[in-house]
């Protein structure tokens, strides 16, 4: 406050008719203060989209390099539509701890598991590990799966790689196909499957 007062006085000393300049400085300060408050409100609003793994209904499994932005967009979209969705890309930057631990919590607690099946997902050891852990819950019909197949999903790799065979395992499930240019369609298709829960069946 003292420094601001000295600044105002120095302006007046340099130019006795500087009242208008002083008023402009005051308005500028008020504008900056308002902007900071608005940004704070936006941060609070964004915090509402951060869903903890123990509180989620939906979990998204994804490879960040090939579908990270899609995973984040889908998680925010589902959460805004009253399907609280856990996504490490959103949760981890806002919370301390090991991302592997929170991922396993999501696998343990989610009721709907949505893997984004890119070629990167197929070759990610982390994605394969969390999906193998989930299989126990699938066997007990404790969780439902909505596979999202991308155009670069390698069916030959899926068929010949030990521990995969996702096309075979999830053949009877309602699936979504993500193609370039269908930015809205694929997410709205997932919403329609969630709304009509009867269309979701458990993998055997």
Coordinates of C-alpha atoms in Angstrom, one line a residue:
X1 CA 0.0 0.0 0.0
X2 CA 2.9 2.4 0.9
X3 CA 4.6 1.7 -2.4
X4 CA 1.4 2.3 -4.4
X5 CA 0.9 5.6 -2.6
X6 CA 4.4 6.7 -3.4
X7 CA 3.8 5.8 -7.0
X8 CA 0.7 7.8 -7.2
X9 CA 2.4 10.8 -5.5
X10 CA 5.4 10.6 -8.0
X11 CA 3.0 10.7 -10.9
X12 CA 1.3 13.8 -9.5
X13 CA 4.6 15.5 -8.9
X14 CA 5.7 14.9 -12.4
X15 CA 2.5 16.2 -13.8
X16 CA 0.1 18.2 -11.6
X17 CA -2.7 17.4 -14.0
X18 CA -2.2 13.7 -13.8
X19 CA -5.5 12.9 -11.9
X20 CA -6.8 11.2 -15.0
X21 CA -3.7 9.0 -15.2
X22 CA -4.0 8.2 -11.5
X23 CA -7.6 7.1 -12.1
X24 CA -6.6 4.9 -15.0
X25 CA -4.0 3.2 -12.8
X26 CA -6.7 2.6 -10.2
X27 CA -9.1 1.1 -12.8
X28 CA -6.3 -1.1 -14.1
X29 CA -5.6 -2.4 -10.7
X30 CA -9.3 -3.1 -10.1
X31 CA -9.4 -4.9 -13.4
X32 CA -6.4 -7.1 -12.6
X33 CA -8.0 -8.0 -9.2
X34 CA -11.3 -8.9 -10.9
X35 CA -9.4 -11.1 -13.4
X36 CA -7.6 -12.9 -10.7
X37 CA -10.9 -13.6 -8.9
X38 CA -12.5 -14.9 -12.1
X39 CA -9.5 -17.2 -12.7
X40 CA -9.9 -18.5 -9.2
X41 CA -13.6 -19.2 -9.8
X42 CA -12.7 -21.1 -13.0
X43 CA -10.2 -23.2 -11.0
X44 CA -12.9 -24.1 -8.5
X45 CA -15.2 -25.1 -11.4
X46 CA -12.5 -27.2 -13.0
X47 CA -12.0 -28.9 -9.6
X48 CA -15.5 -30.3 -9.9
X49 CA -14.3 -32.3 -12.8
X50 CA -11.6 -34.0 -10.8
X51 CA -13.1 -37.4 -9.8
X52 CA -11.2 -39.5 -7.2
X53 CA -10.8 -43.2 -8.0
X54 CA -12.8 -44.2 -5.0
X55 CA -15.7 -42.0 -6.0
X56 CA -15.9 -42.9 -9.7
X57 CA -18.6 -44.6 -11.6
X58 CA -16.6 -44.8 -14.8
X59 CA -12.9 -45.3 -15.4
X60 CA -11.1 -44.7 -18.7
X61 CA -8.1 -46.8 -19.6
X62 CA -5.8 -45.1 -22.2
X63 CA -2.3 -44.7 -23.6
X64 CA -1.4 -41.0 -23.1
X65 CA 0.6 -40.8 -26.3
X66 CA -2.1 -42.0 -28.6
X67 CA -5.3 -41.0 -26.8
X68 CA -4.5 -38.8 -23.9
X69 CA -6.5 -35.8 -25.1
X70 CA -9.4 -38.0 -26.1
X71 CA -9.4 -39.6 -22.6
X72 CA -9.5 -36.2 -20.9
X73 CA -12.2 -34.9 -23.1
X74 CA -14.4 -38.0 -22.6
X75 CA -13.9 -37.9 -18.8
X76 CA -14.9 -34.2 -18.6
X77 CA -17.9 -34.9 -20.9
X78 CA -19.2 -37.8 -18.9
X79 CA -18.6 -36.1 -15.6
X80 CA -20.6 -33.1 -16.7
X81 CA -23.4 -35.4 -17.7
X82 CA -23.6 -36.9 -14.2
X83 CA -21.4 -40.0 -14.8
X84 CA -18.4 -39.3 -12.5
X85 CA -15.4 -40.5 -14.4
X86 CA -11.9 -41.2 -13.2
X87 CA -9.1 -40.3 -15.5
X88 CA -5.4 -40.2 -14.4
X89 CA -4.7 -37.3 -16.9
X90 CA -7.1 -35.1 -14.9
X91 CA -6.7 -36.5 -11.4
X92 CA -3.0 -37.0 -11.0
X93 CA -1.8 -33.4 -11.8
X94 CA -4.2 -32.2 -9.0
X95 CA -3.1 -34.8 -6.4
X96 CA 0.1 -36.1 -4.9
X97 CA 0.9 -39.8 -4.9
X98 CA 1.9 -42.6 -7.2
X99 CA -0.3 -42.7 -10.3
X100 CA -0.1 -46.6 -10.3
X101 CA -1.7 -46.7 -6.9
X102 CA -4.6 -44.5 -7.9
X103 CA -5.0 -46.4 -11.1
X104 CA -5.5 -49.6 -9.2
X105 CA -8.0 -47.9 -7.0
X106 CA -9.9 -46.9 -10.1
X107 CA -9.8 -50.5 -11.4
X108 CA -11.1 -51.7 -8.0
X109 CA -13.9 -49.2 -7.7
X110 CA -15.3 -48.4 -11.1
X111 CA -18.5 -49.9 -12.3
X112 CA -17.9 -49.2 -16.0
X113 CA -14.5 -49.6 -17.6
X114 CA -13.9 -47.8 -20.9
X115 CA -10.6 -48.8 -22.7
X116 CA -9.6 -46.6 -25.6
X117 CA -8.2 -49.3 -27.9
X118 CA -5.5 -47.6 -29.9
X119 CA -2.4 -49.3 -31.1
X120 CA -0.5 -47.5 -28.3
X121 CA -2.9 -49.0 -25.8
X122 CA -2.3 -52.5 -27.1
X123 CA 1.4 -52.1 -26.7
X124 CA 1.4 -50.3 -23.3
X125 CA 2.5 -52.6 -20.5
X126 CA 0.7 -50.4 -18.0
X127 CA -2.6 -50.6 -19.9
X128 CA -2.3 -54.3 -20.2
X129 CA -1.5 -54.7 -16.5
X130 CA -4.5 -52.8 -15.3
X131 CA -6.8 -54.6 -17.7
X132 CA -5.5 -58.0 -16.5
X133 CA -6.2 -56.9 -12.9
X134 CA -9.8 -56.0 -14.0
X135 CA -10.5 -59.4 -15.4
X136 CA -11.2 -60.9 -12.0
X137 CA -14.0 -58.4 -11.5
X138 CA -15.3 -59.1 -15.0
X139 CA -15.4 -62.8 -14.2
X140 CA -17.6 -62.0 -11.2
X141 CA -19.8 -59.6 -13.3
X142 CA -18.9 -56.8 -11.0
X143 CA -18.0 -54.4 -13.8
X144 CA -19.1 -53.6 -17.3
X145 CA -16.8 -52.8 -20.2
X146 CA -17.4 -50.5 -23.1
X147 CA -14.6 -51.0 -25.6
X148 CA -13.8 -48.1 -27.9
X149 CA -11.9 -49.3 -31.0
X150 CA -9.7 -46.9 -32.9
X151 CA -8.8 -47.1 -36.5
X152 CA -5.2 -48.1 -35.7
X153 CA -6.3 -51.0 -33.5
X154 CA -4.2 -54.0 -34.8
X155 CA -6.4 -57.0 -35.0
X156 CA -3.5 -59.3 -36.1
X157 CA -1.4 -58.1 -33.1
X158 CA -4.4 -58.7 -30.9
X159 CA -4.9 -62.2 -32.2
X160 CA -1.3 -63.3 -31.9
X161 CA -0.2 -61.7 -28.7
X162 CA -0.4 -63.7 -25.5
X163 CA -2.9 -62.2 -23.0
X164 CA -4.7 -60.1 -25.5
X165 CA -7.5 -61.5 -27.7
X166 CA -9.7 -58.5 -26.8
X167 CA -11.8 -58.8 -30.0
X168 CA -12.6 -62.4 -29.0
X169 CA -13.2 -61.7 -25.3
X170 CA -15.4 -58.6 -25.9
X171 CA -17.1 -59.7 -29.1
X172 CA -20.5 -59.8 -27.4
X173 CA -20.2 -56.4 -25.9
X174 CA -21.7 -53.1 -27.1
X175 CA -18.7 -51.3 -28.6
X176 CA -17.9 -47.9 -30.0
X177 CA -15.7 -47.1 -33.0
X178 CA -13.7 -43.9 -32.9
X179 CA -13.0 -42.5 -36.4
X180 CA -11.2 -39.3 -37.4
X181 CA -13.7 -36.5 -37.7
X182 CA -16.4 -38.0 -35.5
X183 CA -15.5 -35.8 -32.5
X184 CA -19.0 -35.6 -31.1
X185 CA -20.5 -38.8 -32.3
X186 CA -18.4 -41.3 -30.4
X187 CA -18.8 -39.6 -27.0
X188 CA -22.6 -39.2 -27.5
X189 CA -22.7 -42.9 -28.5
X190 CA -21.1 -43.8 -25.1
X191 CA -23.6 -41.6 -23.3
X192 CA -26.5 -43.4 -25.1
X193 CA -25.1 -46.7 -23.9
X194 CA -24.8 -45.5 -20.4
X195 CA -28.4 -44.1 -20.4
X196 CA -29.7 -47.4 -21.8
X197 CA -27.9 -49.6 -19.3
X198 CA -29.8 -52.7 -20.6
X199 CA -27.6 -52.6 -23.8
X200 CA -24.5 -53.2 -21.7
X201 CA -23.7 -56.8 -21.0
X202 CA -20.9 -58.3 -19.0
X203 CA -18.1 -60.1 -20.6
X204 CA -18.1 -63.8 -19.7

